């Protein structure tokens, strides 16, 4: 079943085509990673799905239902209730974590379930603690973000996103801001989620990780998807010279 | 009457004026703080017209003397038949004047909050008001504490201007005693009371900043 679908999505920044006729389908339970050179539109693609960027044209569907459609510059959205229902299915993890600095780890995680979903504090805390266990940070619940490491921050951010019980987790370079020795713990957490068949779209520069967890690998260049297949298909026999060039830099 | 008794009597008289000073401060804070937060939000995320209107308002009230504004609202409005009682006129003037300043302080505070905070809030499906109230404003207000402390001190001292519309504030009481006795003591006592009050303001803000420092 299709979880997310992008149909002919365009996005320009000034004259730069960040997304150029992108078509992409992500199925339920699938782990899709996106690789590509800097500026190729990977973040823009992920952010468009979450409506952190407004697309210029095309259509985005979540579970087969229209989230946004832009035709000739006119944007169409479903009713507010449907929009909220659909965007609630999307969780996001950012490169720079974006934890709320004035809230403790626990408060970061219970914030949205309580405020957005109206969960009682007790239930929200219960959920948060079990998520902290999943990411291995039960002992940090009362720390402020400034007092924990980058790897721990990212794991809290993952727990915070999961607390809204999304159907899909969108991760934009979740380990790029981390010191090398902290990358492993975050990748491990993400792998754990992949093993539990969480639907994920992950932008990453970690090739070994991409190869290991991806059901599908996507290569982007200049706003276009140049390759879309299993990691083996894309990485082992790159058909496109741009992909070959890109991969050679990693070996 | 010995000198100690004189000081006690004078102090208590001046303190009776201090209640007006403090009352005016309280009214101004109660009006200007919420109003300036709303105005700051209007400037940051409201429609362009509102932003322009607020910019013009700030330009006028920050660019003319507070004393002139007081004259306008107390004497000027009476020409048009609005005879405001002195305290109302003073309160209105101070709220309008201080909102103009505090709006700019809170605006800078809001703009200092990282874009990533809005994006995280949006990704978690918080609404605009939830994002502002729960995520952005707490961080913005913390940033605004040091300049707000300066404004609070200015406010306390600026209230002395109400003498010109005949109100009996702290300084006015001291002046009356001086005129009556021709002694410097009432002015010294007034100065001491002002200093104690400004010290209390500074201590209050220091406590608040310390409390919010935990997350730095
Ligand atoms: N807010 C913006 N304003 C202007 N141009 C932008 C903006 N965001 C992205 N771009 C441009 O759009 C193009 C795609 O950017 P995007 O951030 O999606 O690339 P990316 O593949 O994520 O790159 P990186 O690997 O460096 O993160 C780039 O040319 C970039 O300069
Ligand atoms: Mg990027």
Short mmCIF file of C-alpha atoms and ligand atoms in Angstrom, two decimals:
data_model
loop_
_atom_site.label_atom_id
_atom_site.label_comp_id
_atom_site.label_asym_id
_atom_site.label_seq_id
_atom_site.Cartn_x
_atom_site.Cartn_y
_atom_site.Cartn_z
CA UNK A 1 0.00 0.00 0.00
CA UNK A 2 1.25 3.45 -0.86
CA UNK A 3 2.10 5.50 2.22
CA UNK A 4 3.41 8.58 0.47
CA UNK A 5 3.21 9.54 -3.14
CA UNK A 6 4.68 12.52 -4.96
CA UNK A 7 3.42 13.20 -8.45
CA UNK A 8 5.25 15.59 -10.77
CA UNK A 9 6.41 17.82 -7.95
CA UNK A 10 8.27 21.02 -8.84
CA UNK A 11 9.88 23.48 -6.48
CA UNK A 12 11.99 26.48 -7.41
CA UNK A 13 14.02 28.82 -5.25
CA UNK A 14 14.41 31.85 -7.49
CA UNK A 15 15.78 30.31 -10.66
CA UNK A 16 17.14 27.19 -8.97
CA UNK A 17 15.06 24.10 -9.62
CA UNK A 18 15.28 22.35 -6.27
CA UNK A 19 12.71 19.75 -7.35
CA UNK A 20 12.17 19.11 -11.02
CA UNK A 21 9.27 16.83 -11.86
CA UNK A 22 9.79 14.45 -8.96
CA UNK A 23 7.71 11.27 -8.86
CA UNK A 24 8.14 9.05 -5.87
CA UNK A 25 6.15 6.39 -4.11
CA UNK A 26 6.92 5.08 -0.65
CA UNK A 27 5.08 1.98 0.46
CA UNK A 28 3.96 1.14 3.95
CA UNK A 29 6.75 -0.48 5.95
CA UNK A 30 9.36 0.48 3.40
CA UNK A 31 12.69 2.10 4.21
CA UNK A 32 13.74 4.49 1.47
CA UNK A 33 17.02 6.36 1.63
CA UNK A 34 17.91 9.33 -0.50
CA UNK A 35 21.47 10.10 -1.50
CA UNK A 36 22.97 12.65 -3.83
CA UNK A 37 25.37 15.56 -4.01
CA UNK A 38 24.92 18.72 -1.97
CA UNK A 39 22.21 20.97 -3.34
CA UNK A 40 20.54 18.18 -5.29
CA UNK A 41 17.19 18.74 -3.56
CA UNK A 42 17.16 15.97 -0.96
CA UNK A 43 16.14 18.21 1.93
CA UNK A 44 13.66 20.06 -0.22
CA UNK A 45 12.03 16.76 -1.17
CA UNK A 46 11.67 15.70 2.45
CA UNK A 47 10.52 19.13 3.59
CA UNK A 48 7.92 19.32 0.83
CA UNK A 49 6.30 16.13 2.06
CA UNK A 50 5.93 17.77 5.45
CA UNK A 51 4.85 21.10 3.97
CA UNK A 52 7.79 22.89 5.48
CA UNK A 53 8.28 23.97 1.87
CA UNK A 54 5.35 24.88 -0.34
CA UNK A 55 5.60 23.16 -3.70
CA UNK A 56 5.14 25.13 -6.94
CA UNK A 57 3.26 22.41 -8.74
CA UNK A 58 2.39 18.73 -8.47
CA UNK A 59 0.54 16.61 -6.00
CA UNK A 60 1.40 14.93 -2.72
CA UNK A 61 -0.67 12.09 -1.29
CA UNK A 62 -0.58 10.39 2.06
CA UNK A 63 -2.17 6.95 2.19
CA UNK A 64 -3.77 7.67 -1.15
CA UNK A 65 -5.43 10.88 0.04
CA UNK A 66 -4.48 14.27 -1.33
CA UNK A 67 -2.44 16.37 1.12
CA UNK A 68 -1.74 19.15 -1.34
CA UNK A 69 -2.13 19.73 -5.04
CA UNK A 70 -0.79 22.74 -6.90
CA UNK A 71 -1.91 23.38 -10.46
CA UNK A 72 -1.12 26.57 -12.39
CA UNK A 73 -0.05 28.22 -9.15
CA UNK A 74 -3.28 27.40 -7.31
CA UNK A 75 -2.81 25.31 -4.20
CA UNK A 76 -5.55 22.94 -3.14
CA UNK A 77 -5.72 21.49 0.35
CA UNK A 78 -8.26 19.16 1.88
CA UNK A 79 -10.32 20.40 4.82
CA UNK A 80 -8.41 21.47 7.91
CA UNK A 81 -9.41 18.33 9.76
CA UNK A 82 -8.16 16.06 6.98
CA UNK A 83 -4.95 18.06 6.64
CA UNK A 84 -4.28 17.65 10.35
CA UNK A 85 -5.16 13.97 10.21
CA UNK A 86 -2.79 13.38 7.30
CA UNK A 87 0.12 15.48 8.52
CA UNK A 88 -0.13 13.77 11.90
CA UNK A 89 0.95 10.60 10.11
CA UNK A 90 4.27 12.26 9.26
CA UNK A 91 7.02 12.57 11.84
CA UNK A 92 10.26 14.39 11.22
CA UNK A 93 13.80 14.25 12.52
CA UNK A 94 16.08 17.18 11.72
CA UNK A 95 19.78 17.45 11.10
CA UNK A 96 20.15 19.91 13.97
CA UNK A 97 17.70 18.10 16.27
CA UNK A 98 15.63 21.25 16.97
CA UNK A 99 14.83 20.15 20.50
CA UNK A 100 13.04 22.75 22.63
CA UNK A 101 15.87 24.11 24.80
CA UNK A 102 13.60 25.40 27.57
CA UNK A 103 12.03 22.00 28.14
CA UNK A 104 13.55 18.91 29.66
CA UNK A 105 13.95 15.72 27.68
CA UNK A 106 10.68 14.40 29.09
CA UNK A 107 8.85 17.70 28.50
CA UNK A 108 10.09 17.75 24.91
CA UNK A 109 8.52 14.36 24.32
CA UNK A 110 5.18 14.88 26.08
CA UNK A 111 4.60 18.37 24.67
CA UNK A 112 2.88 17.48 21.40
CA UNK A 113 0.91 14.46 22.66
CA UNK A 114 -0.55 16.65 25.42
CA UNK A 115 -1.02 19.91 23.52
CA UNK A 116 -1.94 18.58 20.10
CA UNK A 117 -3.64 15.30 20.96
CA UNK A 118 -4.98 16.31 24.34
CA UNK A 119 -3.44 13.32 26.08
CA UNK A 120 -3.50 13.37 29.89
CA UNK A 121 -0.12 14.01 31.47
CA UNK A 122 0.07 10.57 33.02
CA UNK A 123 -0.57 8.82 29.72
CA UNK A 124 1.86 11.09 27.88
CA UNK A 125 4.59 10.46 30.46
CA UNK A 126 3.96 6.74 30.29
CA UNK A 127 4.37 6.79 26.52
CA UNK A 128 7.44 9.04 26.74
CA UNK A 129 9.19 6.78 29.23
CA UNK A 130 8.69 3.70 27.11
CA UNK A 131 10.08 5.60 24.10
CA UNK A 132 13.06 6.77 26.14
CA UNK A 133 13.67 3.14 26.90
CA UNK A 134 13.59 2.32 23.19
CA UNK A 135 16.25 4.95 22.47
CA UNK A 136 18.16 4.02 25.61
CA UNK A 137 17.84 7.29 27.52
CA UNK A 138 15.60 6.56 30.51
CA UNK A 139 18.13 8.18 32.83
CA UNK A 140 18.09 11.50 30.94
CA UNK A 141 14.41 12.35 31.27
CA UNK A 142 15.02 15.35 33.55
CA UNK A 143 18.02 16.76 31.70
CA UNK A 144 17.80 19.85 29.56
CA UNK A 145 18.93 19.41 25.95
CA UNK A 146 21.98 21.59 26.59
CA UNK A 147 23.24 19.00 29.04
CA UNK A 148 23.29 15.96 26.78
CA UNK A 149 25.48 14.93 23.84
CA UNK A 150 24.57 15.37 20.19
CA UNK A 151 23.88 11.69 19.75
CA UNK A 152 21.60 11.74 22.79
CA UNK A 153 19.85 14.85 21.48
CA UNK A 154 19.10 13.15 18.20
CA UNK A 155 17.78 10.08 19.98
CA UNK A 156 15.51 12.31 22.07
CA UNK A 157 14.37 13.99 18.84
CA UNK A 158 13.53 10.57 17.43
CA UNK A 159 11.57 9.70 20.58
CA UNK A 160 9.78 13.06 20.38
CA UNK A 161 8.72 12.37 16.80
CA UNK A 162 7.62 8.83 17.66
CA UNK A 163 5.54 10.09 20.58
CA UNK A 164 2.99 11.36 18.06
CA UNK A 165 2.75 7.80 16.73
CA UNK A 166 3.43 8.71 13.11
CA UNK A 167 3.09 6.26 10.26
CA UNK A 168 6.20 7.59 8.57
CA UNK A 169 9.45 8.99 9.90
CA UNK A 170 11.19 11.53 7.69
CA UNK A 171 14.86 11.97 8.62
CA UNK A 172 17.00 14.68 7.07
CA UNK A 173 20.66 13.82 7.57
CA UNK A 174 20.09 12.67 11.13
CA UNK A 175 23.79 12.11 11.79
CA UNK A 176 25.46 14.88 9.80
CA UNK A 177 25.75 17.26 12.74
CA UNK A 178 27.30 14.63 14.99
CA UNK A 179 30.87 13.90 15.95
CA UNK A 180 31.97 10.66 14.25
CA UNK A 181 31.97 8.67 17.48
CA UNK A 182 28.30 9.56 18.12
CA UNK A 183 26.99 8.57 14.70
CA UNK A 184 26.75 4.87 15.49
CA UNK A 185 24.25 5.15 18.36
CA UNK A 186 21.80 7.15 16.23
CA UNK A 187 22.12 4.81 13.24
CA UNK A 188 21.52 1.90 15.56
CA UNK A 189 18.30 3.48 16.82
CA UNK A 190 17.13 4.08 13.25
CA UNK A 191 18.03 0.52 12.27
CA UNK A 192 15.99 -0.75 15.19
CA UNK A 193 12.99 1.17 13.86
CA UNK A 194 13.57 -0.13 10.35
CA UNK A 195 13.65 -3.68 11.71
CA UNK A 196 10.27 -3.03 13.29
CA UNK A 197 8.96 -2.04 9.84
CA UNK A 198 8.54 1.62 10.53
CA UNK A 199 8.07 3.39 7.21
CA UNK A 200 11.04 5.70 6.81
CA UNK A 201 12.46 8.16 4.32
CA UNK A 202 16.02 8.97 5.25
CA UNK A 203 18.39 11.43 3.64
CA UNK A 204 21.91 10.35 4.50
CA UNK A 205 25.53 10.41 3.50
CA UNK A 206 26.25 7.19 5.40
CA UNK A 207 26.59 4.78 2.48
CA UNK A 208 27.17 1.61 4.45
CA UNK A 209 24.12 2.39 6.55
CA UNK A 210 22.03 3.19 3.48
CA UNK A 211 23.05 -0.10 1.93
CA UNK A 212 22.21 -1.99 5.06
CA UNK A 213 18.79 -0.64 5.99
CA UNK A 214 17.29 0.44 2.67
CA UNK A 215 14.63 -1.44 0.84
CA UNK A 216 15.05 1.19 -1.81
CA UNK A 217 17.73 3.73 -2.57
CA UNK A 218 17.16 6.94 -4.46
CA UNK A 219 19.80 9.02 -6.09
CA UNK A 220 19.03 12.68 -6.70
CA UNK A 221 20.83 15.23 -8.79
CA UNK A 222 19.77 18.76 -9.70
CA UNK A 223 16.26 18.26 -8.38
CA UNK A 224 15.68 15.04 -10.26
CA UNK A 225 15.58 11.41 -9.28
CA UNK A 226 18.23 9.73 -11.41
CA UNK A 227 18.02 6.27 -9.91
CA UNK A 228 15.45 4.44 -7.85
CA UNK A 229 16.01 0.79 -6.96
CA UNK A 230 17.49 -1.62 -4.47
CA UNK A 231 20.83 -0.54 -2.98
CA UNK A 232 22.53 -3.19 -5.09
CA UNK A 233 20.92 -1.96 -8.28
CA UNK A 234 21.80 1.64 -7.64
CA UNK A 235 25.23 1.31 -6.06
CA UNK A 236 26.82 -1.76 -7.58
CA UNK A 237 26.13 -1.17 -11.24
CA UNK A 238 25.51 2.55 -11.53
CA UNK A 239 24.19 3.21 -15.00
CA UNK A 240 24.38 6.96 -14.79
CA UNK A 241 27.82 8.65 -14.92
CA UNK A 242 26.73 11.15 -12.21
CA UNK A 243 26.03 8.30 -9.82
CA UNK A 244 29.32 6.61 -10.60
CA UNK A 245 31.13 9.88 -9.99
CA UNK A 246 29.31 10.37 -6.68
CA UNK A 247 29.92 6.85 -5.41
CA UNK A 248 33.59 6.91 -6.40
CA UNK A 249 34.08 9.77 -3.96
CA UNK A 250 32.97 7.53 -1.12
CA UNK A 251 35.27 4.65 -1.86
CA UNK B 1 10.33 67.56 67.40
CA UNK B 2 13.73 65.92 67.26
CA UNK B 3 15.46 64.99 64.01
CA UNK B 4 14.62 61.26 64.17
CA UNK B 5 10.91 62.02 64.53
CA UNK B 6 11.21 64.49 61.67
CA UNK B 7 12.73 61.82 59.44
CA UNK B 8 10.04 59.30 60.36
CA UNK B 9 7.23 61.76 59.73
CA UNK B 10 8.74 62.94 56.46
CA UNK B 11 9.41 59.39 55.29
CA UNK B 12 5.88 58.27 55.94
CA UNK B 13 4.55 61.31 54.08
CA UNK B 14 6.78 60.63 51.09
CA UNK B 15 5.77 56.97 51.18
CA UNK B 16 2.15 58.00 50.89
CA UNK B 17 3.15 59.49 47.55
CA UNK B 18 5.06 56.33 46.69
CA UNK B 19 1.79 54.44 46.59
CA UNK B 20 0.78 56.55 43.61
CA UNK B 21 4.16 55.99 41.98
CA UNK B 22 3.88 52.23 42.47
CA UNK B 23 0.23 52.17 41.41
CA UNK B 24 1.11 53.88 38.16
CA UNK B 25 3.98 51.45 37.61
CA UNK B 26 1.69 48.49 38.25
CA UNK B 27 -0.97 49.76 35.86
CA UNK B 28 1.66 50.38 33.20
CA UNK B 29 3.22 46.94 33.56
CA UNK B 30 -0.18 45.23 33.59
CA UNK B 31 -1.18 47.05 30.41
CA UNK B 32 2.07 47.35 28.49
CA UNK B 33 3.44 43.82 28.90
CA UNK B 34 0.56 41.87 27.34
CA UNK B 35 -0.12 44.61 24.82
CA UNK B 36 3.50 44.77 23.68
CA UNK B 37 3.68 40.99 23.31
CA UNK B 38 0.60 41.09 21.08
CA UNK B 39 2.04 44.01 19.11
CA UNK B 40 5.36 42.20 18.73
CA UNK B 41 3.53 39.15 17.37
CA UNK B 42 1.63 41.46 15.03
CA UNK B 43 4.87 42.94 13.75
CA UNK B 44 6.57 39.57 13.31
CA UNK B 45 3.77 37.49 11.85
CA UNK B 46 0.79 39.73 11.20
CA UNK B 47 -0.32 41.12 7.84
CA UNK B 48 1.82 43.87 6.29
CA UNK B 49 -0.66 46.68 7.02
CA UNK B 50 -0.62 45.87 10.72
CA UNK B 51 3.15 45.70 10.72
CA UNK B 52 3.34 49.13 9.05
CA UNK B 53 0.80 50.66 11.44
CA UNK B 54 2.69 49.32 14.44
CA UNK B 55 5.99 50.60 13.07
CA UNK B 56 4.49 54.08 12.72
CA UNK B 57 3.09 53.88 16.22
CA UNK B 58 6.51 52.93 17.61
CA UNK B 59 8.14 55.69 15.58
CA UNK B 60 5.83 58.33 17.07
CA UNK B 61 5.94 57.19 20.68
CA UNK B 62 9.65 56.54 20.75
CA UNK B 63 10.47 59.68 18.84
CA UNK B 64 8.70 62.26 20.99
CA UNK B 65 9.18 63.15 24.68
CA UNK B 66 7.07 61.26 27.17
CA UNK B 67 6.27 64.60 28.77
CA UNK B 68 4.81 65.89 25.51
CA UNK B 69 2.70 62.72 25.20
CA UNK B 70 1.42 63.31 28.73
CA UNK B 71 0.46 66.89 27.82
CA UNK B 72 -1.30 65.67 24.69
CA UNK B 73 -3.39 63.11 26.49
CA UNK B 74 -4.18 65.13 29.60
CA UNK B 75 -4.52 68.69 28.26
CA UNK B 76 -4.76 68.06 24.53
CA UNK B 77 -7.66 65.64 24.69
CA UNK B 78 -9.63 67.92 27.01
CA UNK B 79 -9.89 70.39 24.12
CA UNK B 80 -11.93 67.72 22.32
CA UNK B 81 -14.08 67.19 25.37
CA UNK B 82 -12.25 64.14 26.76
CA UNK B 83 -11.57 65.19 30.31
CA UNK B 84 -9.59 62.27 31.65
CA UNK B 85 -8.83 62.17 35.36
CA UNK B 86 -5.07 62.63 35.95
CA UNK B 87 -4.40 59.02 36.93
CA UNK B 88 -6.24 57.68 33.87
CA UNK B 89 -4.43 60.09 31.59
CA UNK B 90 -1.07 59.18 33.11
CA UNK B 91 -1.78 55.44 32.98
CA UNK B 92 -2.88 55.68 29.34
CA UNK B 93 0.18 57.70 28.37
CA UNK B 94 2.60 55.39 30.12
CA UNK B 95 1.00 52.26 28.67
CA UNK B 96 1.13 53.69 25.14
CA UNK B 97 4.70 54.88 25.57
CA UNK B 98 6.07 51.75 27.20
CA UNK B 99 4.22 49.42 24.82
CA UNK B 100 6.09 51.12 21.96
CA UNK B 101 9.44 50.34 23.59
CA UNK B 102 8.58 46.87 24.88
CA UNK B 103 7.14 45.86 21.51
CA UNK B 104 10.56 46.38 19.95
CA UNK B 105 12.25 44.44 22.75
CA UNK B 106 9.90 41.47 22.43
CA UNK B 107 10.10 41.62 18.65
CA UNK B 108 13.88 41.26 18.83
CA UNK B 109 13.41 38.42 21.31
CA UNK B 110 10.98 36.58 19.04
CA UNK B 111 13.27 37.04 16.06
CA UNK B 112 16.19 35.61 18.02
CA UNK B 113 14.42 32.24 18.25
CA UNK B 114 15.85 29.75 15.78
CA UNK B 115 13.80 28.85 12.68
CA UNK B 116 14.31 25.20 13.57
CA UNK B 117 12.04 25.70 16.59
CA UNK B 118 9.13 26.68 14.34
CA UNK B 119 9.86 23.78 12.02
CA UNK B 120 9.98 21.26 14.85
CA UNK B 121 6.70 22.65 16.21
CA UNK B 122 5.11 22.46 12.77
CA UNK B 123 6.37 18.91 12.26
CA UNK B 124 4.71 18.02 15.57
CA UNK B 125 1.50 19.66 14.35
CA UNK B 126 1.34 22.48 16.86
CA UNK B 127 -0.86 25.36 15.69
CA UNK B 128 0.48 28.91 15.31
CA UNK B 129 -0.77 29.96 18.75
CA UNK B 130 0.47 26.78 20.41
CA UNK B 131 3.87 27.31 18.81
CA UNK B 132 4.03 30.90 19.96
CA UNK B 133 2.71 30.35 23.45
CA UNK B 134 4.56 27.15 24.32
CA UNK B 135 7.74 27.25 22.24
CA UNK B 136 8.65 30.68 20.90
CA UNK B 137 7.49 33.17 23.54
CA UNK B 138 9.10 31.44 26.54
CA UNK B 139 12.45 31.60 24.74
CA UNK B 140 11.82 35.10 23.43
CA UNK B 141 10.83 36.47 26.85
CA UNK B 142 13.97 35.06 28.38
CA UNK B 143 16.03 36.89 25.78
CA UNK B 144 14.06 40.02 26.60
CA UNK B 145 14.72 40.01 30.33
CA UNK B 146 17.88 42.19 30.46
CA UNK B 147 16.43 45.02 28.32
CA UNK B 148 13.10 44.69 30.17
CA UNK B 149 14.89 45.28 33.45
CA UNK B 150 16.22 48.56 32.07
CA UNK B 151 12.72 49.54 30.98
CA UNK B 152 11.31 48.76 34.43
CA UNK B 153 13.89 51.03 36.05
CA UNK B 154 13.18 53.80 33.54
CA UNK B 155 9.48 53.43 34.20
CA UNK B 156 9.88 53.87 37.93
CA UNK B 157 11.83 57.07 37.42
CA UNK B 158 9.66 58.36 34.57
CA UNK B 159 6.59 58.31 36.77
CA UNK B 160 8.01 61.43 38.46
CA UNK B 161 6.85 63.31 35.34
CA UNK B 162 3.24 63.17 36.57
CA UNK B 163 4.05 66.12 38.82
CA UNK B 164 3.35 68.32 35.81
CA UNK B 165 -0.29 67.31 35.72
CA UNK B 166 -0.60 67.93 39.42
CA UNK B 167 -0.41 64.40 40.78
CA UNK B 168 0.98 63.75 44.26
CA UNK B 169 3.59 61.09 43.65
CA UNK B 170 6.67 60.23 45.66
CA UNK B 171 8.77 63.10 44.36
CA UNK B 172 5.94 65.60 44.63
CA UNK B 173 5.51 64.80 48.32
CA UNK B 174 9.22 65.27 48.92
CA UNK B 175 9.08 68.57 47.11
CA UNK B 176 6.17 69.77 49.26
CA UNK B 177 8.10 69.04 52.42
CA UNK B 178 11.10 70.84 51.00
CA UNK B 179 9.07 73.91 50.14
CA UNK B 180 7.55 73.92 53.62
CA UNK B 181 10.75 73.33 55.65
CA UNK B 182 13.48 74.39 53.27
CA UNK B 183 15.59 71.38 54.27
CA UNK B 184 17.46 68.95 52.01
CA UNK B 185 16.32 65.91 54.05
CA UNK B 186 13.12 65.13 52.05
CA UNK B 187 15.09 64.96 48.80
CA UNK B 188 17.63 62.63 50.35
CA UNK B 189 14.83 60.43 51.66
CA UNK B 190 13.17 60.41 48.23
CA UNK B 191 16.47 59.41 46.65
CA UNK B 192 16.87 56.56 49.14
CA UNK B 193 13.35 55.30 48.44
CA UNK B 194 13.93 55.41 44.68
CA UNK B 195 17.21 53.53 45.13
CA UNK B 196 15.56 50.86 47.27
CA UNK B 197 12.83 50.42 44.69
CA UNK B 198 15.21 50.18 41.73
CA UNK B 199 17.34 47.73 43.72
CA UNK B 200 14.25 45.62 44.29
CA UNK B 201 13.54 45.66 40.54
CA UNK B 202 17.11 44.59 39.76
CA UNK B 203 16.98 41.82 42.37
CA UNK B 204 13.67 40.60 40.98
CA UNK B 205 15.02 40.38 37.43
CA UNK B 206 18.23 38.74 38.61
CA UNK B 207 16.19 36.04 40.36
CA UNK B 208 14.09 35.51 37.25
CA UNK B 209 17.15 35.23 35.02
CA UNK B 210 18.76 32.81 37.40
CA UNK B 211 15.67 30.64 37.43
CA UNK B 212 15.62 30.49 33.66
CA UNK B 213 19.34 29.87 33.41
CA UNK B 214 18.90 26.16 34.16
CA UNK B 215 18.51 25.34 30.49
CA UNK B 216 21.49 27.26 29.14
N1 LIG C 1 15.37 28.42 1.56
C1 LIG C 1 16.07 28.39 0.40
N2 LIG C 1 16.26 29.54 -0.29
C2 LIG C 1 16.92 29.53 -1.44
N3 LIG C 1 17.44 28.45 -2.02
C3 LIG C 1 17.29 27.27 -1.40
C4 LIG C 1 16.59 27.18 -0.14
N4 LIG C 1 16.60 25.90 0.26
C5 LIG C 1 17.26 25.21 -0.70
N5 LIG C 1 17.68 26.03 -1.69
C6 LIG C 1 18.39 25.64 -2.91
O1 LIG C 1 17.70 24.54 -3.46
C7 LIG C 1 18.59 23.57 -3.92
C8 LIG C 1 18.32 22.24 -3.22
O2 LIG C 1 18.63 22.39 -1.85
P1 LIG C 1 18.48 21.23 -0.79
O3 LIG C 1 18.73 21.83 0.53
O4 LIG C 1 17.21 20.53 -1.00
O5 LIG C 1 19.70 20.29 -1.20
P2 LIG C 1 20.27 19.02 -0.45
O6 LIG C 1 20.29 17.94 -1.45
O7 LIG C 1 19.52 18.78 0.80
O8 LIG C 1 21.76 19.46 -0.13
P3 LIG C 1 22.67 19.12 1.15
O9 LIG C 1 23.22 17.74 0.92
O10 LIG C 1 23.74 20.15 1.09
O11 LIG C 1 21.83 19.20 2.37
C9 LIG C 1 20.00 24.10 -3.68
O12 LIG C 1 20.46 24.70 -4.85
C10 LIG C 1 19.79 25.12 -2.61
O13 LIG C 1 20.74 26.13 -2.69
MG1 LIG C 2 19.99 18.87 2.88
#
